[in-house]
XYZ file of C-alpha atoms in Angstrom:
568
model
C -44.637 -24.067 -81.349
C -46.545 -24.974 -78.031
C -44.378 -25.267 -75.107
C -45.558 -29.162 -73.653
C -43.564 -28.692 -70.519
C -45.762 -29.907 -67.442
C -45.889 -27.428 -65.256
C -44.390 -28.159 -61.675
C -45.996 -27.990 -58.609
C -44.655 -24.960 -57.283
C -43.162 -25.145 -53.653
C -44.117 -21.773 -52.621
C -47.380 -20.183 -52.210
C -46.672 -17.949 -55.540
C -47.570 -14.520 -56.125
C -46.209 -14.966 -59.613
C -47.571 -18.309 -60.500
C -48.916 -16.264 -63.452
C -45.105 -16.994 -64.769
C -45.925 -20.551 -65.087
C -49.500 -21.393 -65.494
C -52.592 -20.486 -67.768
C -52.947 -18.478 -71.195
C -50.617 -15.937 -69.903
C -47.312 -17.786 -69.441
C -45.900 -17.204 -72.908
C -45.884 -13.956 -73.478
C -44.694 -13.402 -69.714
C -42.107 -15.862 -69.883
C -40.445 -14.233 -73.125
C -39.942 -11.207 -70.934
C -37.726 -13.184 -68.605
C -36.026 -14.914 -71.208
C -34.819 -11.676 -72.228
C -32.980 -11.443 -68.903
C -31.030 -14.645 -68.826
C -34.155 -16.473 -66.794
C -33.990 -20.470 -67.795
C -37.076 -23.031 -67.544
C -35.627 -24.137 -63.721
C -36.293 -20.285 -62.599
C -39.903 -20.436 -63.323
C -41.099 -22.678 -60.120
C -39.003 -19.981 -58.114
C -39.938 -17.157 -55.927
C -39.687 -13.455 -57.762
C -38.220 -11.632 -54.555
C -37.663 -7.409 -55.165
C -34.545 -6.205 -53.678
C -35.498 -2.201 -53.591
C -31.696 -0.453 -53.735
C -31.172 2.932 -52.002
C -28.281 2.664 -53.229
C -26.621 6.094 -54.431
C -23.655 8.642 -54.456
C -25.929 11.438 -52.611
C -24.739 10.650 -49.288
C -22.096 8.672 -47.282
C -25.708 6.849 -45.545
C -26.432 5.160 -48.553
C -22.956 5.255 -50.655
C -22.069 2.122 -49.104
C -25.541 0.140 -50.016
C -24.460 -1.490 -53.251
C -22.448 -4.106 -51.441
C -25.214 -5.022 -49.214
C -27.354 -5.097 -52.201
C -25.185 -7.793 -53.862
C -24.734 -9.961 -51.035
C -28.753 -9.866 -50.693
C -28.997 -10.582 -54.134
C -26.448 -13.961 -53.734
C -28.234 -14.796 -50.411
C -31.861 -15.132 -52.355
C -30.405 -16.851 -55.480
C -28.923 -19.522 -52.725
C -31.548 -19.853 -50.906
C -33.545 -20.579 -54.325
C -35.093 -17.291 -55.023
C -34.813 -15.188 -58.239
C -33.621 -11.399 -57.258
C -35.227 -8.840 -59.250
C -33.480 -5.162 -58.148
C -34.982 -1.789 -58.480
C -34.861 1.450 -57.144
C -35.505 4.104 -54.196
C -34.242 7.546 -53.987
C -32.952 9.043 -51.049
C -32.488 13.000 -49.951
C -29.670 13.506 -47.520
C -30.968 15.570 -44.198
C -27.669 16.417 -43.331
C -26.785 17.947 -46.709
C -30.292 19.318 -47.260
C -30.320 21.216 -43.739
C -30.822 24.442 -43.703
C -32.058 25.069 -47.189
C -34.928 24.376 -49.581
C -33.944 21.192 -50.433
C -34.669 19.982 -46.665
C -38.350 20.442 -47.487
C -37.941 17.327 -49.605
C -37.307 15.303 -46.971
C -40.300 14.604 -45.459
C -41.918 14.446 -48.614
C -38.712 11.349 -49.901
C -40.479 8.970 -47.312
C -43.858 8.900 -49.116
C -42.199 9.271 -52.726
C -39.795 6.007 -51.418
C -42.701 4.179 -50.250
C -44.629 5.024 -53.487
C -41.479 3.081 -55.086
C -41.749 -0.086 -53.228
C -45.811 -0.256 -53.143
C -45.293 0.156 -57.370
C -43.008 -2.337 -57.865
C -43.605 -4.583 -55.874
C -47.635 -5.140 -56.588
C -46.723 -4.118 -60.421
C -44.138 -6.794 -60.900
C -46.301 -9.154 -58.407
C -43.390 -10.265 -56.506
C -43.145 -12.900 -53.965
C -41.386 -11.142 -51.414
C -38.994 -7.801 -51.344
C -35.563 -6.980 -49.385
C -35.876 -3.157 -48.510
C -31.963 -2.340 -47.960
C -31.999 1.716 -47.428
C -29.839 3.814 -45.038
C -30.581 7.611 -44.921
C -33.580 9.051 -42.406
C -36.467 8.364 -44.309
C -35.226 5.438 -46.049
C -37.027 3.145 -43.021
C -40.041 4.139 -42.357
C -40.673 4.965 -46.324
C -39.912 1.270 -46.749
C -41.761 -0.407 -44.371
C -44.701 1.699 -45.300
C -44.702 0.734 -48.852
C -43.801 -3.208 -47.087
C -47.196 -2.795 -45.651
C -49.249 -1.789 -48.400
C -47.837 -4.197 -50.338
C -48.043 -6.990 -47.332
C -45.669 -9.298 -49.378
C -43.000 -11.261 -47.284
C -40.389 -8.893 -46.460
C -37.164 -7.505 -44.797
C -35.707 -4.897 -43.584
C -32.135 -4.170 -44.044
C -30.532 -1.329 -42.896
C -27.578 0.211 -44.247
C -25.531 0.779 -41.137
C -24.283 3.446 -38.933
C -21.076 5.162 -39.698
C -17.877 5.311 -37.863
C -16.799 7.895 -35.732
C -14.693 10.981 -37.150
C -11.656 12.097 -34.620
C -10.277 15.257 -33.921
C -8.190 16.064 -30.430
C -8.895 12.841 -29.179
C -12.798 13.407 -29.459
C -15.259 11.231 -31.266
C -16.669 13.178 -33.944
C -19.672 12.934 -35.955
C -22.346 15.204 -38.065
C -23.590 16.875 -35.549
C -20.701 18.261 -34.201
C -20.323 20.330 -37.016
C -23.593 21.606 -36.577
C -22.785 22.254 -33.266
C -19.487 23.689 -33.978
C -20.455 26.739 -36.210
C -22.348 27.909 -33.090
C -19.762 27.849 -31.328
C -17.517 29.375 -33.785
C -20.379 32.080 -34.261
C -20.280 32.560 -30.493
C -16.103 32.952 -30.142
C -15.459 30.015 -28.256
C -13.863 27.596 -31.372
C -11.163 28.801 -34.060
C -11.889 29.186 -37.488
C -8.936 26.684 -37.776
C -10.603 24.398 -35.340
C -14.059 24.551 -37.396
C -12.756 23.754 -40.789
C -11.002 20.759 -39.449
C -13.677 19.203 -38.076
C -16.007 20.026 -40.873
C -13.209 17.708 -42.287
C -12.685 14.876 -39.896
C -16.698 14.456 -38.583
C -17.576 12.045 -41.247
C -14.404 9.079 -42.021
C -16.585 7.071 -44.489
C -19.910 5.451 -45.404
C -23.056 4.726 -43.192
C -25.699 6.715 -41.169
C -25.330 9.451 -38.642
C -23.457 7.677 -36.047
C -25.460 8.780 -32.641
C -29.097 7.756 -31.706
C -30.170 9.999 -34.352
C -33.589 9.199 -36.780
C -31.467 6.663 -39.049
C -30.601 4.817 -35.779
C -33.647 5.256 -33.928
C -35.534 3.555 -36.887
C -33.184 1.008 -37.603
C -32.913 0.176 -33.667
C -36.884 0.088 -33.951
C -37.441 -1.631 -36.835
C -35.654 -4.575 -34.884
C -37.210 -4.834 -32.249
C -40.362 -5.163 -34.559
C -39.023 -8.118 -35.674
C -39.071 -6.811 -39.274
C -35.039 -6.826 -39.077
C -32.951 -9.357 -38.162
C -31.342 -9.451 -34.146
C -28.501 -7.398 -33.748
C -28.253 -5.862 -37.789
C -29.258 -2.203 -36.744
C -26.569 -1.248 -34.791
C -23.583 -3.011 -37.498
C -21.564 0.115 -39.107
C -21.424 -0.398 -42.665
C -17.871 -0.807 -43.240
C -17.915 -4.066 -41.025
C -18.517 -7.078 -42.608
C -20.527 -8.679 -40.448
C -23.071 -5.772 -41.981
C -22.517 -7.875 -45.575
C -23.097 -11.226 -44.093
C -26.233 -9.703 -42.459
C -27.452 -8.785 -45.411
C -27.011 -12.077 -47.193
C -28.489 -13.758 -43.825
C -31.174 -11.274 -44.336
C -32.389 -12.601 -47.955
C -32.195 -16.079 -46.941
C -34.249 -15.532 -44.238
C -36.525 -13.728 -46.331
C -37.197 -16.811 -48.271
C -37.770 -18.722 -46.213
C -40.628 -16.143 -44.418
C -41.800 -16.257 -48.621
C -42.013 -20.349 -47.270
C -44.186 -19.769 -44.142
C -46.337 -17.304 -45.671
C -44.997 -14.368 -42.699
C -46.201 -11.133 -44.116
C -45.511 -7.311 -42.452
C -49.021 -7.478 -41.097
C -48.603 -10.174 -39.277
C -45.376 -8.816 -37.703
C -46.243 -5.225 -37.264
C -49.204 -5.246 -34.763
C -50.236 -2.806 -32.081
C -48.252 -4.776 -29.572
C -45.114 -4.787 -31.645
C -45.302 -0.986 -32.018
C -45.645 -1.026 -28.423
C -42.390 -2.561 -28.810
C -40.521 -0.586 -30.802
C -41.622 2.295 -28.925
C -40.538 1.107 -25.417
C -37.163 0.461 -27.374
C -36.854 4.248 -29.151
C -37.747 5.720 -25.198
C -35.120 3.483 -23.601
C -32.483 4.116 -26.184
C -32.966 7.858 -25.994
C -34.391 8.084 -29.589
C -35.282 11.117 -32.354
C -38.675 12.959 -32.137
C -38.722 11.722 -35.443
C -39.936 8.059 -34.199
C -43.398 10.035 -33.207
C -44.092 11.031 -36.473
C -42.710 7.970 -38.413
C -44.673 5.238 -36.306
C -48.039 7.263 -36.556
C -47.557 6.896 -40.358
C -46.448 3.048 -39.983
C -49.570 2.458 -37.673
C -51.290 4.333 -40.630
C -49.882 1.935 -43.518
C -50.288 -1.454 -41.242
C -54.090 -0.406 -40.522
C -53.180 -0.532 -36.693
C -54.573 1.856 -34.167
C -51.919 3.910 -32.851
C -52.330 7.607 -32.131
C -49.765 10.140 -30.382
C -51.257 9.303 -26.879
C -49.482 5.968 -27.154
C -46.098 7.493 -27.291
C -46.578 9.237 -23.695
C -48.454 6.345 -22.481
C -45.777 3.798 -22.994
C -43.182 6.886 -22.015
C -44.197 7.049 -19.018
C -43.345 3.620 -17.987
C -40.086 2.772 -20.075
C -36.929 4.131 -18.309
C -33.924 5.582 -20.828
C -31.438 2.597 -20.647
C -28.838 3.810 -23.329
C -25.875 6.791 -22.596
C -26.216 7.698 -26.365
C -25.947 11.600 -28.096
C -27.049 13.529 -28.669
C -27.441 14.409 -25.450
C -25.510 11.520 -23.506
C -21.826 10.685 -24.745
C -21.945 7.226 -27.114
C -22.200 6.415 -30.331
C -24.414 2.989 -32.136
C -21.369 1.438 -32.909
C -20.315 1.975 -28.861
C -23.978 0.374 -28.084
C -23.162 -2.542 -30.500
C -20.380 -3.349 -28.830
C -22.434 -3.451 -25.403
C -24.805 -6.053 -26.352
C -26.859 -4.210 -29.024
C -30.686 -3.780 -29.321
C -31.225 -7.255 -28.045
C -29.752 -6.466 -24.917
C -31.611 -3.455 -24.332
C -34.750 -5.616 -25.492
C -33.650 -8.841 -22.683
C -33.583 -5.929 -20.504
C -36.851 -4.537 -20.947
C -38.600 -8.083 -21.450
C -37.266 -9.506 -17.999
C -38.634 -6.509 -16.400
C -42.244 -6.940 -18.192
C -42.172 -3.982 -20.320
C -42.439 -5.883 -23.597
C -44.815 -8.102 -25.377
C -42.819 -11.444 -25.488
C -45.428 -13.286 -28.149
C -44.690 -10.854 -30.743
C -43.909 -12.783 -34.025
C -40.565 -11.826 -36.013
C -39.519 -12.025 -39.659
C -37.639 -15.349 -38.801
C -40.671 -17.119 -37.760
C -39.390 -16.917 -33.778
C -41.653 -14.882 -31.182
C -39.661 -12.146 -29.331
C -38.999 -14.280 -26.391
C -37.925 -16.842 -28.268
C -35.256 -14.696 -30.297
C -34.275 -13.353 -26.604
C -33.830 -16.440 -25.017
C -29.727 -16.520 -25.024
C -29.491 -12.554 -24.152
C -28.211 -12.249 -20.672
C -30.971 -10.027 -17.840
C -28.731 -7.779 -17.348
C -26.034 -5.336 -19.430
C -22.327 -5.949 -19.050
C -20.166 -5.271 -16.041
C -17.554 -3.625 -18.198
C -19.218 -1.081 -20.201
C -21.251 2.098 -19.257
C -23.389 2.277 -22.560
C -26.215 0.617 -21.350
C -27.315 1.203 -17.773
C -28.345 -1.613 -15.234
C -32.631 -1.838 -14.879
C -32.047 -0.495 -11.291
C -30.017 2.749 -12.337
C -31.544 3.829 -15.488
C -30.331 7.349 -16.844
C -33.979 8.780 -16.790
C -36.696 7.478 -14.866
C -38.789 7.492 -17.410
C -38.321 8.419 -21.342
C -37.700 11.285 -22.905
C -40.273 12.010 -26.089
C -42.933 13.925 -23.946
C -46.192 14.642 -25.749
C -47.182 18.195 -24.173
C -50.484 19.761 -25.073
C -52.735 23.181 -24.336
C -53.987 26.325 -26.013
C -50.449 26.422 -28.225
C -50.687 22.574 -29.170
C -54.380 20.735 -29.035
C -53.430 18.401 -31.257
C -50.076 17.378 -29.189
C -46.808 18.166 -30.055
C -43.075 16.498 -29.288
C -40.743 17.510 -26.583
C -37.331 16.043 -26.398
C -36.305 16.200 -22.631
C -33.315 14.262 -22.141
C -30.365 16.184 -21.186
C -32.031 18.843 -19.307
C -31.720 19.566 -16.082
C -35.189 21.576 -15.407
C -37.603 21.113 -18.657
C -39.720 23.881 -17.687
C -39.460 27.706 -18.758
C -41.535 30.451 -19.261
C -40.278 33.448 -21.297
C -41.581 35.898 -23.956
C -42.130 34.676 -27.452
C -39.471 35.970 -30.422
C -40.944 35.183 -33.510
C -40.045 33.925 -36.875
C -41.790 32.932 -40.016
C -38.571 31.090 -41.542
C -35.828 29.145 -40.242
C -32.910 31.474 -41.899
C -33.830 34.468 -40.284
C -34.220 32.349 -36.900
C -30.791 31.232 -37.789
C -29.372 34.215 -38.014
C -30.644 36.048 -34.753
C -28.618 33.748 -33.032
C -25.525 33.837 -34.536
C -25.652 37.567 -34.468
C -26.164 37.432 -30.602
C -30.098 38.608 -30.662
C -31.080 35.839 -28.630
C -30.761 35.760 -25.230
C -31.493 33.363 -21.994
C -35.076 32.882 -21.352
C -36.045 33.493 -24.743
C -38.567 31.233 -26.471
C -38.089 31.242 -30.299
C -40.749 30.220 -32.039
C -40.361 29.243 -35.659
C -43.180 29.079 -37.616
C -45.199 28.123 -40.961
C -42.470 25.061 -41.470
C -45.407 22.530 -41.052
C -46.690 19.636 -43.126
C -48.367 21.735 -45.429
C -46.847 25.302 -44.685
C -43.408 24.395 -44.678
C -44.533 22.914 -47.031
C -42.377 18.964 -46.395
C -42.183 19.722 -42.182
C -38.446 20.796 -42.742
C -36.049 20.007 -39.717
C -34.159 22.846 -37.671
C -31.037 21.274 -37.079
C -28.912 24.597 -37.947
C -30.875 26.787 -35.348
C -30.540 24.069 -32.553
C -27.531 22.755 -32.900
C -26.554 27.021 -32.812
C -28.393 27.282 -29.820
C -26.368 24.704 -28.574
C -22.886 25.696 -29.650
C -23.748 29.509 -28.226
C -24.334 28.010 -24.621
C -27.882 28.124 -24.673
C -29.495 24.733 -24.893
C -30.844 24.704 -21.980
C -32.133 28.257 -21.331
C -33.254 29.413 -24.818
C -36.704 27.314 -25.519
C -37.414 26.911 -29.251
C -40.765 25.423 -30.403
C -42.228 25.149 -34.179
C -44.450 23.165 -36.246
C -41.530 22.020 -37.900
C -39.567 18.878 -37.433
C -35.940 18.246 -35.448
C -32.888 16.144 -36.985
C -32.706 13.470 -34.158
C -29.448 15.025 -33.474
C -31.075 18.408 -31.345
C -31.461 18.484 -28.145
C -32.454 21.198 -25.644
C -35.468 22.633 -24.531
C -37.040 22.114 -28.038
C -40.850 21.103 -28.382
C -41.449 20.113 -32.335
C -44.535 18.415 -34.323
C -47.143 21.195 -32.957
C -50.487 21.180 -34.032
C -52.739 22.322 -35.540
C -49.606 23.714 -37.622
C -50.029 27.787 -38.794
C -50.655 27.317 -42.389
C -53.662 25.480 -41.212
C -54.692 28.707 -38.777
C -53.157 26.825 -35.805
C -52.800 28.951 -32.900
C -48.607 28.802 -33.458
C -49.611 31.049 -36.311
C -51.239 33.740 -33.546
C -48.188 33.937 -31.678
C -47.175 37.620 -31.565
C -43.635 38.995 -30.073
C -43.420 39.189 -26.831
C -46.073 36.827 -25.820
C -45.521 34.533 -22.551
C -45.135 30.981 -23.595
C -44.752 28.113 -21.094
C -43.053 24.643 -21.579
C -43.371 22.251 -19.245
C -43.005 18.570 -19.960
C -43.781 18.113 -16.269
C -47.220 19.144 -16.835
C -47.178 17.992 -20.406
C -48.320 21.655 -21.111
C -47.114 23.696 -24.039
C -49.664 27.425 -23.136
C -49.611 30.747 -24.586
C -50.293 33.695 -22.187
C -52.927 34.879 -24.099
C -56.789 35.537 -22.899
C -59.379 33.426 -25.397
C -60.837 36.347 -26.302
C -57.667 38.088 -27.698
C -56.639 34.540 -29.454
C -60.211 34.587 -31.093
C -59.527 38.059 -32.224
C -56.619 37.468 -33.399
C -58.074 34.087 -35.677
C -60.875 36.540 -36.772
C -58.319 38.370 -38.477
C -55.772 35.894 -39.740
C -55.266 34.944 -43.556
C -54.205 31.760 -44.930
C -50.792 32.421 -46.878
C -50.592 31.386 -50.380
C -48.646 28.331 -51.290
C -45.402 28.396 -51.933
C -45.085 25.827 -54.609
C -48.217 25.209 -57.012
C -46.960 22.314 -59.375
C -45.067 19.303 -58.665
C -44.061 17.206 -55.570
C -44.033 19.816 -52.701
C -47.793 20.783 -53.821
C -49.115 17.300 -53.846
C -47.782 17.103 -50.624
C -48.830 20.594 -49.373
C -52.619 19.774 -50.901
C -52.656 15.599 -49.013
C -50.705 16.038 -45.693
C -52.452 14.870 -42.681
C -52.116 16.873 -39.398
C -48.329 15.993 -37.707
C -50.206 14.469 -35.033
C -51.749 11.803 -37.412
C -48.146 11.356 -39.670
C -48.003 13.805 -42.260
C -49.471 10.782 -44.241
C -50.679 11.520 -47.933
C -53.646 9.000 -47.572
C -55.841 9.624 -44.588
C -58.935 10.344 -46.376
């Protein structure tokens, strides 16, 4: 029997009007029926909530909760919720083996995820909630293809782990085993704070990658004020997220899509924000590929053009001494953002997810940080003149590569080159003691395509570290860094080896100089000899031919345009 029902006039600008109107609305309709829907849902907005939930990880084992309370802040705000799922791969657990060359390759797999679902269902809108590394900037870049309404909600950093009265966290154990390896921490001492470092659920706690892109992603605007520095066990993190879904809908309302907040100028943003916070070389890499997915120009001579004129605000590790949840409690990335804005070092028309320009959001957040905290410094005494993700370049890196110079007292060396095709066998001449001062390690074929997934060397730098020699040991690769290193580390160069970059021509013993005052990463080689030595290079063979790591191997842009899958 015909259904006579007049059809409503719907009170959103529908993406799935297709539910209610023309030939089509039967057969669709049974499908809802089937999931409890009832005629009333039918003049409602279809809003994805894509889940990261899962048990892989502590970043994204506490998701589900957030998940539910976005789910009962759409159906309130008179939305239908329809959940699906993203995977996640866990960097810290991955690090150091093959599985880390996964990691890379989760952000294009999650975005894939989001893109599919959300154009395949024809949804209205989409809540992205996610927590691990990649998590972020795989969502928003499937947000952007899409260019649906949408949010961003972010899992939430974890609390700190304590052991003799010191704040722990993941990279400490990274940091211990060098020491350990180097005689200067108990094996009694190690195994408890492999134990203690990580109390619970939530993301890295320092201004590692999960921060640094949740900390960006708000001052976007695609995130809501204050939500990326929450720790997941709060619940003001649950009442974000339910905020979060309401304001989505209302966004779904006004017709705000991801394009319209993610702009040159608001990368310009988030980028001023990652510098002054003291964020991972892992923003570089991410933003190219957001840039990428928005259609925005945006290349790596952005990042030292807006370095050079955003101080680093924010006392944060890895290489200062607080944690996010100690910069939450300091006023957050709003206050960092008043900060920046009063001094006329951010874009104040930006528009945000809740319909507000930046200024406008800003308005209430005092000029200046706190009297009673040290977490974020005044304007007039910044930690760093000016920020800290250097782009050097030269014969080693024409393409650019990143430096991460905060912490270090004189980032400039010169030293002779001792080279290594993996990262285990890097690994292991430092715990055995076969690296000395003035070395400069150089760790190779890890790239976009060789690696192949860009891998990250957390386990050689955070050894470097825990030996004493962060500072005099220089370690550069066409790999990637866990935002947790620090040292005299250069990462991202390119052209990477397995592409016959000149990383690849390195021989042992050759004089390499990094200097982030120059912006100059140089091998001490004559042309000649380099063209000689290109003359006789061979490309390696792949190391995977089938599945996931191949298609990435065979698509993967250059790290200085992404590691994206779809620059053709």
């Amino acid at each position: 029997m015909a259904d006579n029902t007049p059809i409503p006039i719907l009170p959103i600008n529908h993406r799935s009007a297709h539910i209610t109107q023309g030939k089509s609305r039967a057969p669709n309709r049974s499908m809802y029926y089937a999931m409890g829907y009832e005629e009333g849902d039918f003049v409602k907005p279809m809003v994805g909530v894509a889940n990261g939930h899962s048990t892989i990880t502590p970043c994204n084992s506490g998701l589900q909760k957030l998940a539910d309370a976005a789910i009962a802040g759409i159906e309130e705000a008179g939305g239908n919720a329809q959940v699906f799922g993203t995977p996640t791969i866990s960097d810290g657990m991955a690090m150091g083996t093959e599985g880390m060359k996964y990691s890379l390759v989760s952000r294009e797999v999650i975005s894939d995820c989001v893109e599919t679902c959300v154009q395949g269902q024809w949804m209205d809108g989409v809540v992205v909630i996610g927590g691990c590394d990649k998590n972020m900037p795989g969502g928003l870049m499937g947000m952007l293809r899409a260019n649906v309404p949408a949010i961003y909600v972010y899992g939430g950093t974890i609390l700190p782990g304590r052991y003799k009265d010191q704040d722990l966290n993941i990279v400490s154990v990274f940091e211990a085993v060098g020491q350990n390896a180097a005689g200067k921490l108990s094996d009694h001492d190690l195994h408890e704070i492999e134990q203690r470092a990580i109390p619970g659920t939530g993301s890295c706690g320092g201004m590692y990658t999960a921060n640094t892109m949740s900390s960006a992603f708000e001052a976007l605007g695609i995130s809501l004020p204050y939500s990326s520095t929450m720790a997941n066990p709060h619940d003001e993190k649950t009442n974000s997220a339910r905020e979060s879904a309401k304001v989505l809908i209302e966004a779904i309302r006004k017709d705000i899509k991801p394009r319209d907040i993610v702009t040159r100028k608001s990368i310009e943003n988030a980028v001023a924000v990652i510098m002054a916070t003291g964020g991972s070389t892992n923003a570089v890499l991410h933003f190219l590929a957001i840039a990428h997915a928005a259609g925005v120009e945006w290349t790596i001579d952005d990042f030292e053009r807006v370095r050079q004129k955003i101080p680093v605000l924010c006392d944060l590790k890895p290489s200062g001494k607080y944690l996010a949840v100690d910069l939450h409690r300091a006023g957050g990335i709003p206050q960092v953002m008043k900060m920046l804005l009063h001094a006329g070092l951010l874009h104040a028309d930006c528009l945000t997810i809740t319909g507000q320009t930046i200024a406008e959001v800003l308005k209430d957040v005092p000029d200046a940080p706190r009297a009673d905290q040290d977490v974020i410094r005044p304007f007039d005494r910044p930690l760093y003149e000016h920020g800290h993700l250097a782009i050097l370049k030269g014969n080693l890196s024409p393409e650019g590569c990143v430096a991460k110079i905060t912490g270090l007292k004189n980032p400039v060396m010169t030293g002779p080159a001792r080279v290594f095709d993996d990262e285990q066998s890097a690994l292991q001449a430092i715990l055995d003691g076969h690296i000395v001062a003035g070395d400069v390690m150089v760790l190779r074929y890890l790239g976009p395509k060789g690696g192949p997934g860009m891998p990250e060397m957390l386990a050689p730098t955070g050894a470097l570290i825990g030996a004493g020699l962060g500072e005099s040991v220089g370690l550069i690769t066409d790999g990637r860094f866990s935002g947790g290193t620090w040292g005299m580390v250069v990462g991202h160069v390119a052209p990477e080896a397995a592409v016959g970059g000149t990383i690849g021509l390195v021989q042992e013993g050759d004089r390499i100089t990094i200097d982030a005052h120059r912006l100059l990463l140089e091998l001490h080689v004559p042309d000649a000899e380099i063209a000689k030595r290109r003359a006789a290079w061979m490309a390696p063979a792949p190391r995977y031919t089938r599945g996931v790591q191949a298609k990435f191997a065979f698509n993967a842009s250059s790290a200085s345009q992404g590691a994206v899958l779809d620059n053709y």
